[in-house]
Amino acid sequence: MNGAEALIRTLVDAGVTTCFTNPGTSEMHFVAALDSVPEMRAVLALFEGVATGAADGYGRMSGSPGATLLHLGPGLGNGLANLHNARRGKVPLVNIVGDHATYHVKYDAQLQSDIETVARNVSPWVRTSKSTQDLTADAAEAVAAAVGPPGQVATLILPADVSWGEGAEPRRAPELAVPPSASAEVVETVAKALRGGRQAALLLGGRTLREPGLMAAARIAAATGAKLLLETFPTRLERGAGLPAIERLAYVPELASVQLNGLRYLVLVDAKEPVSFFAYPGAESYLVPDGCEVLVLAAPDQDVVGSLGSLLEAIGAGGAEPAVQPAGRPERPTGELTPEKVSEAIGAILPEGAIVSDESVTLSALLPVGTAGAPRHDWMTLTGGAIGQGLPLAVGAAIACPDRPVFAFEADGSSMYTIQSLWTMAREQLNVTVLLLNNRSYAILNMELARVGARAGGPKARAQLDLGEPDVDFAALARSLGVPSSRAETAEQLLGALDRALAEPGPHLIEAIVPTMFSPLQLRAMPHALRALGKLPRPMAAALKRRLYP
Ligand SMILES: Cc1ncc(C[n+]2csc(CCOP(=O)(O)OP(=O)(O)O)c2C)c(N)n1
């Protein structure tokens, strides 16, 4: 066997069975070897950011690492933003990056670059394989590193001669280590804090956001009166009727502060201490209130769900009745489209078992509201804040779960970073409904412009945030990439298009023309209103926060 064949066989034996590719000359032996290992599915992406984001979506939904095949430093660099999102989401991912043959490096040919330095930013495990004989052991180690926990990006750099060299043998991945649970002492400390009758909250993240973790946390909350919060940008959240409906920590730090205000204990379970997404002049970066003690029940490298189970037992809350979301859908909306009606329309149709990739940016505060009581579904968010993730994530999720309907709620500006995803959806005939939310603006940046205290934007500043002139015709763009499309300006048109998309197999794009969430007047008032919120009495601030950010 040559190196490439043995490498692919090793990956498949370790459970890595899908590779999202954008190859070049240095990866040709890998490409040629694909046909010798039928269990490996290879999916072509027309930009590396699509390949890396799709591998992320695949990993989130299958639980096994997705692989990429990228072309040297520039190819890896093109895929970096979505690898960053995968890193932040603690998603297992194996990056295979082709390189020049080892003996060619010294000539500094055109595509020569320092691949390891590019990789290091997103990938704690990086290795350049030195020989065909070492390659499969390196690959097995890469898979184990990617799986974790915590899940991570592992980058295996594959020189062309290591790939084409003969005499390689497939290797089995090492047994995965069993992650440790929280110690009895930690469990007792947390149980004591929760039982003490003082204001306490559990902040849940990462792998706790599936049914077993959510149910255990909801029972603990029912027994102790502790508050439950979710991290702001979950990697994969199970939600809907019958599951605990837990408040997400708000993106806007003033609103998050209202949620955290008055806490005596904050218990972290696979989550980080809350900090503001950005710094704003005169505002706090660290959001844990003074006088609040942070306790870590379980860190990302531990058995986080098992640790919640131990806490449940220590509290004796196993029989407690968890508060769960009742079933219920909004009425089908009618008339001119508004952000609220988009949320209601989705809530009215979201089918059982749907998978949502949410990159709706300003609308992402509203869309979860309409869908709260819909049948059970999974919700994936922009874990690292680097836009251009939503469409590739939907590609990967649809490949991981071919029997489930996938939705991409996608803001117009963000979509244009990785719009090539539509072509892969068409080629692979993926069951993805893209709801393209077109407000012809980088709307959230208008809000940020007001909030950072920059002076009111002049025409040049405004032009950097406006996406009109020319308007992108997303329906036409989708058709040109092979995806059937339609445009909706009313709620009736949107619902009709959603019904059609669900009835037919394969991908669809619905371009919804939606006004921006905030008027210029609201934007101007926002910084003052948010500042005033912090000065209100706690119950009043909390009630107001719920209206602003449900
Ligand atoms: C890779 C990357 N580039 C740029 C940004 C900065 N950025 C954040 S939001 C945004 C615009 C979002 O606009 P759109 O997707 O249309 O959503 P809207 O705000 O209109 O809802 C930009 C450019 C980013 N977060 N990530």
Coordinates of C-alpha atoms and ligand atoms in Angstrom, one line a residue:
M1 CA 0.0 0.0 0.0
N2 CA 1.2 3.5 -0.5
G3 CA 1.0 6.1 2.3
A4 CA -2.3 7.7 1.1
E5 CA -4.1 4.3 0.8
A6 CA -3.0 3.3 4.3
L7 CA -3.8 6.7 5.7
I8 CA -7.4 6.6 4.4
R9 CA -7.8 3.0 5.7
T10 CA -6.5 4.1 9.1
L11 CA -8.9 7.0 9.2
V12 CA -11.9 4.8 8.3
D13 CA -11.0 2.2 10.9
A14 CA -10.9 5.0 13.5
G15 CA -14.4 6.1 12.6
V16 CA -13.5 9.0 10.3
T17 CA -15.5 8.2 7.2
T18 CA -16.2 11.6 5.5
C19 CA -13.7 14.0 4.1
F20 CA -14.5 17.4 2.7
T21 CA -11.9 18.2 0.1
N22 CA -10.4 21.0 -2.0
P23 CA -7.3 19.4 -3.3
G24 CA -4.3 20.4 -5.4
T25 CA -1.2 18.7 -7.0
S26 CA 0.3 17.8 -3.6
E27 CA -2.9 15.9 -2.6
M28 CA -3.2 13.9 -5.9
H29 CA -2.2 10.6 -4.3
F30 CA -4.7 11.0 -1.6
V31 CA -7.4 11.8 -4.2
A32 CA -6.3 8.7 -6.3
A33 CA -6.4 6.5 -3.2
L34 CA -10.1 7.4 -2.4
D35 CA -11.4 4.8 -4.7
S36 CA -9.4 2.1 -3.0
V37 CA -11.3 2.6 0.3
P38 CA -15.0 2.6 -0.5
E39 CA -16.0 3.4 3.1
M40 CA -14.5 6.9 2.9
R41 CA -17.0 9.4 1.5
A42 CA -15.3 12.4 -0.2
V43 CA -17.2 15.6 -0.8
L44 CA -15.8 18.4 -2.9
A45 CA -16.1 22.0 -1.7
L46 CA -15.4 24.9 -3.9
F47 CA -13.7 27.0 -1.2
E48 CA -11.7 25.8 1.8
G49 CA -14.0 27.7 4.2
V50 CA -16.8 25.5 3.0
A51 CA -14.7 22.3 3.6
T52 CA -13.7 23.2 7.1
G53 CA -17.2 24.5 8.1
A54 CA -18.8 21.3 6.7
A55 CA -16.3 19.1 8.6
D56 CA -17.4 21.1 11.7
G57 CA -21.1 20.6 11.1
Y58 CA -20.5 16.9 10.4
G59 CA -18.6 16.5 13.7
R60 CA -21.3 18.4 15.7
M61 CA -24.1 16.1 14.4
S62 CA -22.3 12.7 14.0
G63 CA -20.2 12.9 17.1
S64 CA -17.2 11.5 15.1
P65 CA -14.6 13.8 13.5
G66 CA -15.1 15.0 10.0
A67 CA -11.9 15.2 7.9
T68 CA -10.8 17.9 5.5
L69 CA -8.3 17.7 2.6
L70 CA -6.6 21.1 2.1
H71 CA -3.9 22.4 -0.2
L72 CA -0.8 23.6 1.6
G73 CA -0.6 26.8 3.7
P74 CA -2.8 29.0 1.4
G75 CA -5.6 26.3 1.3
L76 CA -5.4 25.9 5.1
G77 CA -5.4 29.7 5.5
N78 CA -8.6 30.0 3.4
G79 CA -10.3 27.5 5.8
L80 CA -9.1 29.2 9.0
A81 CA -12.2 31.1 10.1
N82 CA -14.3 28.0 10.2
L83 CA -11.6 26.0 11.9
H84 CA -11.6 28.8 14.5
N85 CA -15.3 28.3 15.0
A86 CA -14.8 24.5 15.3
R87 CA -12.0 25.1 17.9
R88 CA -14.3 27.4 19.9
G89 CA -17.1 24.8 19.7
K90 CA -14.7 22.0 20.9
V91 CA -15.7 20.0 17.8
P92 CA -13.5 17.0 16.8
L93 CA -12.0 17.6 13.4
V94 CA -9.1 16.0 11.5
N95 CA -7.4 18.4 9.1
I96 CA -5.3 16.8 6.4
V97 CA -3.1 19.4 4.7
G98 CA -1.0 18.4 1.7
D99 CA 2.6 19.7 1.5
H100 CA 5.5 19.6 -1.0
A101 CA 7.6 16.5 -1.1
T102 CA 10.2 16.6 1.8
Y103 CA 13.1 17.0 -0.6
H104 CA 11.4 19.8 -2.5
V105 CA 11.1 22.1 0.5
K106 CA 14.7 23.5 0.3
Y107 CA 14.0 25.0 -3.1
D108 CA 11.4 27.4 -1.7
A109 CA 9.0 26.8 -4.6
Q110 CA 5.9 29.1 -5.2
L111 CA 3.5 27.4 -2.8
Q112 CA 6.1 26.8 0.0
S113 CA 5.0 28.3 3.3
D114 CA 5.1 27.6 7.0
I115 CA 2.0 25.4 7.3
E116 CA 2.5 24.6 11.0
T117 CA 2.4 28.2 11.9
V118 CA -0.9 28.7 10.1
A119 CA -2.3 25.6 11.8
R120 CA -1.1 26.3 15.3
N121 CA -3.7 29.1 15.8
V122 CA -6.6 26.7 15.6
S123 CA -5.1 23.3 16.2
P124 CA -3.5 22.3 19.4
W125 CA -2.3 19.0 17.8
V126 CA -0.1 19.7 14.7
R127 CA 2.3 17.2 13.1
T128 CA 4.1 17.0 9.8
S129 CA 4.5 13.3 9.0
K130 CA 8.1 12.5 8.3
S131 CA 7.9 9.2 6.5
T132 CA 5.5 6.8 4.9
Q133 CA 6.2 4.3 7.7
D134 CA 5.3 6.9 10.4
L135 CA 2.2 8.2 8.6
T136 CA -0.5 5.9 9.9
A137 CA 0.7 6.0 13.5
D138 CA 0.5 9.8 13.1
A139 CA -3.0 9.6 11.7
A140 CA -4.2 7.4 14.5
E141 CA -2.8 9.8 17.0
A142 CA -4.5 12.7 15.2
V143 CA -7.9 11.1 15.5
A144 CA -7.4 10.4 19.2
A145 CA -6.4 14.0 19.8
A146 CA -9.4 15.3 17.8
V147 CA -11.9 13.1 19.7
G148 CA -10.6 14.3 23.1
P149 CA -12.5 15.2 25.2
P150 CA -12.5 18.1 24.7
G151 CA -13.0 17.8 21.0
Q152 CA -10.4 19.7 19.0
V153 CA -8.9 20.4 15.6
A154 CA -5.9 18.1 14.9
T155 CA -3.8 18.9 11.8
L156 CA -1.8 16.3 10.0
I157 CA 0.5 17.7 7.4
L158 CA 1.1 15.2 4.6
P159 CA 4.2 15.7 2.4
A160 CA 3.6 14.5 -1.2
D161 CA 6.4 11.9 -1.1
V162 CA 5.1 10.5 2.3
S163 CA 1.8 10.1 0.6
W164 CA 3.0 8.4 -2.6
G165 CA 5.7 6.3 -0.8
E166 CA 5.2 2.5 -0.7
G167 CA 5.2 0.1 2.2
A168 CA 2.7 1.7 4.6
E169 CA 0.5 -0.3 6.9
P170 CA -2.9 0.8 8.3
R171 CA -2.9 1.3 12.1
R172 CA -5.7 1.1 14.7
A173 CA -6.5 4.2 16.7
P174 CA -5.4 3.9 20.3
E175 CA -8.1 3.1 22.9
L176 CA -9.8 6.3 24.0
A177 CA -9.0 7.3 27.6
V178 CA -12.1 7.5 29.9
P179 CA -12.4 11.1 31.0
P180 CA -12.5 11.6 34.8
S181 CA -15.7 12.6 36.6
A182 CA -15.9 15.4 39.1
S183 CA -14.3 14.3 42.4
A184 CA -16.5 13.6 45.4
E185 CA -15.1 16.7 47.1
V186 CA -16.0 19.0 44.2
V187 CA -19.5 17.5 44.0
E188 CA -20.0 18.0 47.7
T189 CA -18.8 21.6 47.6
V190 CA -21.2 22.4 44.7
A191 CA -24.1 20.5 46.4
K192 CA -23.5 22.5 49.6
A193 CA -23.5 25.8 47.6
L194 CA -26.8 24.9 45.8
R195 CA -28.5 23.6 49.0
G196 CA -27.5 26.7 51.0
G197 CA -30.6 28.7 49.9
R198 CA -28.4 31.5 48.4
Q199 CA -28.8 32.7 44.8
A200 CA -27.0 30.2 42.6
A201 CA -26.9 29.4 38.9
L202 CA -25.5 26.6 36.8
L203 CA -24.0 27.7 33.5
L204 CA -24.2 24.8 31.1
G205 CA -22.1 24.5 27.9
G206 CA -20.5 22.0 25.5
R207 CA -21.6 18.4 25.9
T208 CA -24.2 19.1 28.6
L209 CA -26.6 20.6 26.1
R210 CA -28.1 17.3 25.0
E211 CA -31.1 15.6 26.7
P212 CA -29.2 13.7 29.5
G213 CA -27.3 16.8 30.7
L214 CA -30.2 19.1 30.3
M215 CA -32.6 16.8 32.2
A216 CA -30.1 16.3 35.0
A217 CA -29.6 20.0 35.3
A218 CA -33.4 20.7 35.3
R219 CA -33.9 18.2 38.1
I220 CA -31.1 19.8 40.1
A221 CA -32.8 23.2 39.5
A222 CA -36.2 21.9 40.5
A223 CA -34.8 20.5 43.8
T224 CA -32.6 23.4 44.8
G225 CA -34.2 26.5 43.2
A226 CA -30.9 27.2 41.3
K227 CA -31.2 29.2 38.1
L228 CA -30.1 27.5 34.8
L229 CA -28.3 29.4 32.1
L230 CA -26.8 28.3 28.7
E231 CA -23.6 29.6 27.2
T232 CA -24.3 32.3 24.6
F233 CA -23.3 30.3 21.5
P234 CA -24.0 26.6 22.0
T235 CA -22.2 24.1 19.7
R236 CA -25.3 21.9 19.6
L237 CA -28.4 22.4 21.8
E238 CA -31.3 20.0 21.9
R239 CA -34.5 21.9 22.5
G240 CA -38.2 22.0 21.8
A241 CA -41.3 20.4 23.4
G242 CA -40.6 18.1 26.3
L243 CA -37.0 19.3 27.0
P244 CA -36.0 21.9 29.5
A245 CA -36.2 25.4 28.1
I246 CA -33.2 27.2 29.4
E247 CA -32.3 30.9 29.0
R248 CA -29.2 31.6 27.0
L249 CA -26.8 34.1 28.4
A250 CA -27.3 37.2 26.3
Y251 CA -24.7 38.4 23.7
V252 CA -25.1 42.1 24.8
P253 CA -23.1 42.3 28.1
E254 CA -25.5 44.7 29.8
L255 CA -28.3 42.2 29.3
A256 CA -26.1 39.3 30.4
S257 CA -25.3 41.3 33.5
V258 CA -29.0 41.5 34.4
Q259 CA -29.1 37.7 34.1
L260 CA -26.1 37.3 36.4
N261 CA -26.9 40.1 38.8
G262 CA -27.3 39.1 42.5
L263 CA -25.8 35.6 42.2
R264 CA -23.8 34.3 45.1
Y265 CA -22.6 31.2 43.2
L266 CA -22.0 30.4 39.6
V267 CA -21.4 26.8 38.8
L268 CA -19.7 26.0 35.5
V269 CA -20.4 22.8 33.7
D270 CA -18.3 22.5 30.5
A271 CA -18.6 26.2 30.2
K272 CA -16.3 29.2 30.6
E273 CA -16.7 32.2 33.0
P274 CA -18.9 34.7 31.2
V275 CA -17.0 37.6 29.6
S276 CA -18.2 40.3 27.2
F277 CA -17.9 39.4 23.5
F278 CA -16.1 42.7 22.8
A279 CA -14.9 45.5 25.1
Y280 CA -16.9 48.7 25.0
P281 CA -15.7 52.0 26.4
G282 CA -16.7 52.3 30.1
A283 CA -18.2 48.8 30.3
E284 CA -17.0 45.7 32.2
S285 CA -15.3 42.8 30.3
Y286 CA -15.7 40.2 33.0
L287 CA -19.3 39.6 33.7
V288 CA -19.3 37.6 36.9
P289 CA -20.8 40.0 39.5
D290 CA -18.8 41.1 42.6
G291 CA -19.3 38.8 45.5
C292 CA -20.2 35.8 43.3
E293 CA -18.0 32.7 43.8
V294 CA -17.3 30.7 40.6
L295 CA -17.3 26.9 41.2
V296 CA -16.2 24.4 38.4
L297 CA -18.3 21.2 38.6
A298 CA -16.7 19.8 35.4
A299 CA -14.2 21.2 32.9
P300 CA -14.4 20.3 29.2
D301 CA -11.8 17.5 29.5
Q302 CA -13.9 15.7 32.1
D303 CA -17.0 13.5 32.0
V304 CA -19.4 16.4 32.2
V305 CA -22.7 14.6 32.0
G306 CA -21.5 12.0 34.5
S307 CA -20.5 14.8 36.9
L308 CA -24.0 16.3 36.6
G309 CA -25.3 12.8 37.5
S310 CA -23.1 12.7 40.6
L311 CA -24.4 16.1 41.6
L312 CA -28.0 15.0 41.1
E313 CA -27.3 12.0 43.4
A314 CA -25.6 14.1 46.0
I315 CA -28.5 16.4 46.2
G316 CA -31.0 13.5 46.1
A317 CA -32.8 15.2 43.3
G318 CA -33.2 12.1 41.1
G319 CA -37.0 12.1 41.6
A320 CA -37.5 15.9 41.1
E321 CA -39.9 16.9 38.4
P322 CA -37.9 18.9 35.8
A323 CA -39.5 21.9 34.3
V324 CA -39.9 21.3 30.5
Q325 CA -41.1 23.3 27.6
P326 CA -44.8 22.6 26.7
A327 CA -45.6 21.8 23.1
G328 CA -47.0 24.7 21.1
R329 CA -46.6 26.5 17.8
P330 CA -47.3 30.1 16.8
E331 CA -50.3 30.8 14.5
R332 CA -49.3 30.9 10.8
P333 CA -48.5 34.7 10.3
T334 CA -50.0 36.8 7.5
G335 CA -49.1 40.1 5.7
E336 CA -45.8 42.0 5.2
L337 CA -42.8 40.2 6.5
T338 CA -41.3 41.4 9.8
P339 CA -38.6 39.8 11.9
E340 CA -41.3 38.6 14.4
K341 CA -43.3 37.0 11.5
V342 CA -40.2 35.2 10.3
S343 CA -39.8 33.7 13.7
E344 CA -43.5 32.7 13.9
A345 CA -43.5 31.2 10.4
I346 CA -40.5 29.0 11.3
G347 CA -42.1 28.0 14.6
A348 CA -45.3 27.1 12.7
I349 CA -43.6 24.6 10.4
L350 CA -40.3 23.3 12.0
P351 CA -40.6 19.5 11.7
E352 CA -39.7 16.9 14.3
G353 CA -36.0 16.1 14.3
A354 CA -35.0 19.2 12.4
I355 CA -31.4 20.4 12.6
V356 CA -30.9 24.2 12.6
S357 CA -27.7 26.0 11.6
D358 CA -28.4 29.5 12.9
E359 CA -26.3 32.3 11.4
S360 CA -29.1 34.8 11.4
V361 CA -27.0 37.4 13.3
T362 CA -29.4 40.2 14.4
L363 CA -32.4 37.8 14.0
S364 CA -30.8 35.2 16.2
A365 CA -32.3 36.8 19.3
L366 CA -35.8 36.3 17.9
L367 CA -35.8 33.0 15.9
P368 CA -35.5 30.8 19.1
V369 CA -38.7 32.4 20.4
G370 CA -41.0 31.2 17.7
T371 CA -39.5 27.7 17.8
A372 CA -39.4 27.1 21.6
G373 CA -42.4 24.8 21.7
A374 CA -41.8 23.1 18.3
P375 CA -41.2 19.4 18.2
R376 CA -37.7 18.4 19.4
H377 CA -34.8 19.6 17.2
D378 CA -31.1 20.5 17.4
W379 CA -29.8 24.1 17.2
M380 CA -26.2 24.9 16.2
T381 CA -24.8 28.4 16.6
L382 CA -21.8 30.5 15.5
T383 CA -19.5 29.3 18.2
G384 CA -16.5 31.5 17.4
G385 CA -18.1 34.6 16.0
A386 CA -16.3 34.3 12.6
I387 CA -19.1 34.7 10.1
G388 CA -19.4 32.4 7.0
Q389 CA -20.1 29.3 9.1
G390 CA -23.9 28.8 8.7
L391 CA -24.1 27.3 5.2
P392 CA -21.1 25.0 5.4
L393 CA -22.3 23.8 8.8
A394 CA -25.6 22.9 7.2
V395 CA -23.8 20.9 4.5
G396 CA -21.9 18.9 7.1
A397 CA -25.0 18.3 9.2
A398 CA -27.0 17.1 6.2
I399 CA -24.3 14.6 5.3
A400 CA -24.0 13.4 8.9
C401 CA -27.8 13.0 9.3
P402 CA -29.3 12.2 5.8
D403 CA -32.7 11.3 7.3
R404 CA -33.3 14.6 9.1
P405 CA -34.4 17.9 7.6
V406 CA -31.7 20.6 7.9
F407 CA -32.4 24.4 8.0
A408 CA -29.9 27.2 7.6
F409 CA -31.2 30.5 8.9
E410 CA -28.7 32.7 7.2
A411 CA -28.1 36.4 7.2
D412 CA -27.3 37.9 3.8
G413 CA -23.9 39.4 4.7
S414 CA -22.7 36.2 6.3
S415 CA -23.9 34.0 3.5
M416 CA -21.6 35.7 1.0
Y417 CA -18.4 34.5 2.7
T418 CA -19.1 30.8 1.9
I419 CA -21.9 31.0 -0.7
Q420 CA -20.2 28.2 -2.6
S421 CA -21.8 25.8 -0.1
L422 CA -24.9 25.9 -2.3
W423 CA -23.1 24.2 -5.1
T424 CA -22.1 21.3 -2.7
M425 CA -25.7 21.1 -1.5
A426 CA -26.9 20.7 -5.1
R427 CA -24.2 18.2 -6.1
E428 CA -24.8 16.0 -3.0
Q429 CA -28.6 16.6 -3.2
L430 CA -28.7 17.5 0.5
N431 CA -32.0 18.0 2.3
V432 CA -31.2 21.6 3.3
T433 CA -33.6 24.5 3.3
V434 CA -31.7 27.8 3.3
L435 CA -33.8 30.7 4.6
L436 CA -31.8 33.6 3.4
L437 CA -32.7 36.6 5.5
N438 CA -32.0 39.6 3.3
N439 CA -32.0 43.0 5.0
R440 CA -29.4 44.3 2.5
S441 CA -27.2 45.4 5.4
Y442 CA -24.5 44.4 7.9
A443 CA -27.2 45.4 10.4
I444 CA -25.5 44.3 13.6
L445 CA -22.6 46.6 12.8
N446 CA -24.9 49.6 12.8
M447 CA -25.7 48.6 16.4
E448 CA -22.1 48.1 17.2
L449 CA -21.3 51.5 15.7
A450 CA -23.7 53.1 18.1
R451 CA -22.5 51.0 21.1
V452 CA -18.7 51.5 20.8
G453 CA -19.4 55.2 21.1
A454 CA -18.1 56.1 17.6
R455 CA -19.5 59.3 16.3
A456 CA -22.6 59.0 14.1
G457 CA -21.4 57.5 10.8
G458 CA -20.9 59.7 7.7
P459 CA -21.6 58.5 4.2
K460 CA -18.3 56.7 3.9
A461 CA -18.8 54.9 7.2
R462 CA -22.4 54.0 6.3
A463 CA -21.3 52.6 3.0
Q464 CA -19.1 50.0 4.8
L465 CA -22.2 48.6 6.5
D466 CA -24.7 48.8 3.6
L467 CA -25.1 45.9 1.2
G468 CA -27.4 47.5 -1.4
E469 CA -26.2 49.0 -4.7
P470 CA -26.0 46.5 -6.1
D471 CA -28.6 44.3 -4.3
V472 CA -27.5 40.7 -4.4
D473 CA -30.2 38.6 -6.2
F474 CA -29.9 35.5 -3.9
A475 CA -32.7 33.6 -5.7
A476 CA -30.8 33.9 -9.0
L477 CA -27.5 33.2 -7.4
A478 CA -28.8 30.0 -5.9
R479 CA -30.3 28.8 -9.2
S480 CA -26.9 29.4 -10.9
L481 CA -25.3 27.1 -8.3
G482 CA -27.9 24.4 -8.9
V483 CA -30.3 25.1 -6.0
P484 CA -34.0 25.7 -6.7
S485 CA -35.1 29.0 -5.2
S486 CA -37.9 31.5 -4.5
R487 CA -38.3 34.9 -3.0
A488 CA -40.8 35.9 -0.2
E489 CA -41.9 39.4 0.7
T490 CA -45.0 38.4 2.7
A491 CA -45.6 35.8 5.4
E492 CA -47.9 33.9 3.1
Q493 CA -45.2 33.6 0.4
L494 CA -42.7 32.5 3.1
L495 CA -44.9 29.8 4.5
G496 CA -45.8 28.6 1.0
A497 CA -42.1 28.3 0.1
L498 CA -41.3 26.6 3.4
D499 CA -44.1 24.0 2.8
R500 CA -42.8 23.4 -0.8
A501 CA -39.2 23.0 0.4
L502 CA -40.2 20.5 3.0
A503 CA -42.3 18.5 0.5
E504 CA -39.6 18.1 -2.1
P505 CA -36.2 16.3 -1.5
G506 CA -32.9 18.1 -2.1
P507 CA -31.8 21.7 -1.3
H508 CA -33.9 24.8 -1.6
L509 CA -33.2 28.5 -1.0
I510 CA -35.9 30.9 0.1
E511 CA -34.8 34.6 -0.1
A512 CA -36.9 36.5 2.5
I513 CA -36.8 40.2 2.2
V514 CA -36.9 41.3 5.9
P515 CA -36.5 44.8 7.3
T516 CA -33.7 45.3 9.8
M517 CA -34.5 44.7 13.4
F518 CA -33.7 48.3 14.7
S519 CA -34.7 51.7 13.3
P520 CA -32.1 54.5 13.3
L521 CA -33.9 56.0 16.3
Q522 CA -33.8 52.8 18.3
L523 CA -30.1 52.4 17.4
R524 CA -29.4 55.9 18.7
A525 CA -31.3 55.3 21.9
M526 CA -29.8 51.8 22.5
P527 CA -26.5 52.7 24.3
H528 CA -28.4 55.0 26.8
A529 CA -31.2 52.4 27.4
L530 CA -28.6 49.6 28.0
R531 CA -26.7 51.8 30.5
A532 CA -29.9 52.7 32.3
L533 CA -30.9 49.1 32.6
G534 CA -28.0 48.4 35.0
K535 CA -29.3 51.1 37.3
L536 CA -32.8 49.7 37.7
P537 CA -33.9 47.5 40.6
R538 CA -33.2 43.9 39.8
P539 CA -36.8 42.6 39.2
M540 CA -37.6 45.6 37.0
A541 CA -34.3 45.1 35.0
A542 CA -35.0 41.4 34.6
A543 CA -38.5 42.0 33.3
L544 CA -37.3 44.6 30.8
K545 CA -34.5 42.3 29.7
R546 CA -37.0 39.6 28.9
R547 CA -38.9 42.0 26.6
L548 CA -35.7 43.2 24.9
Y549 CA -34.1 39.7 24.6
P550 CA -36.7 37.0 25.2
Ligands
LIG1 C1 -14.8 36.4 9.5 C2 -15.5 37.6 10.0 N1 -15.4 38.8 9.3 C3 -16.0 39.9 9.7 C4 -16.8 39.9 10.8 C5 -17.4 41.1 11.3 N2 -18.9 41.1 11.2 C6 -19.6 40.7 12.3 S1 -21.2 40.7 12.0 C7 -20.9 41.3 10.4 C8 -22.1 41.6 9.5 C9 -23.2 40.7 9.6 O1 -24.2 41.0 8.6 P1 -25.3 40.0 8.2 O2 -24.7 38.7 8.1 O3 -26.0 40.6 7.0 O4 -26.3 40.0 9.4 P2 -27.2 41.2 10.0 O5 -26.3 41.9 11.0 O6 -27.6 42.0 8.9 O7 -28.3 40.5 10.7 C10 -19.6 41.4 10.1 C11 -19.0 41.8 8.9 C12 -16.9 38.6 11.5 N3 -17.6 38.5 12.7 N4 -16.2 37.5 11.1

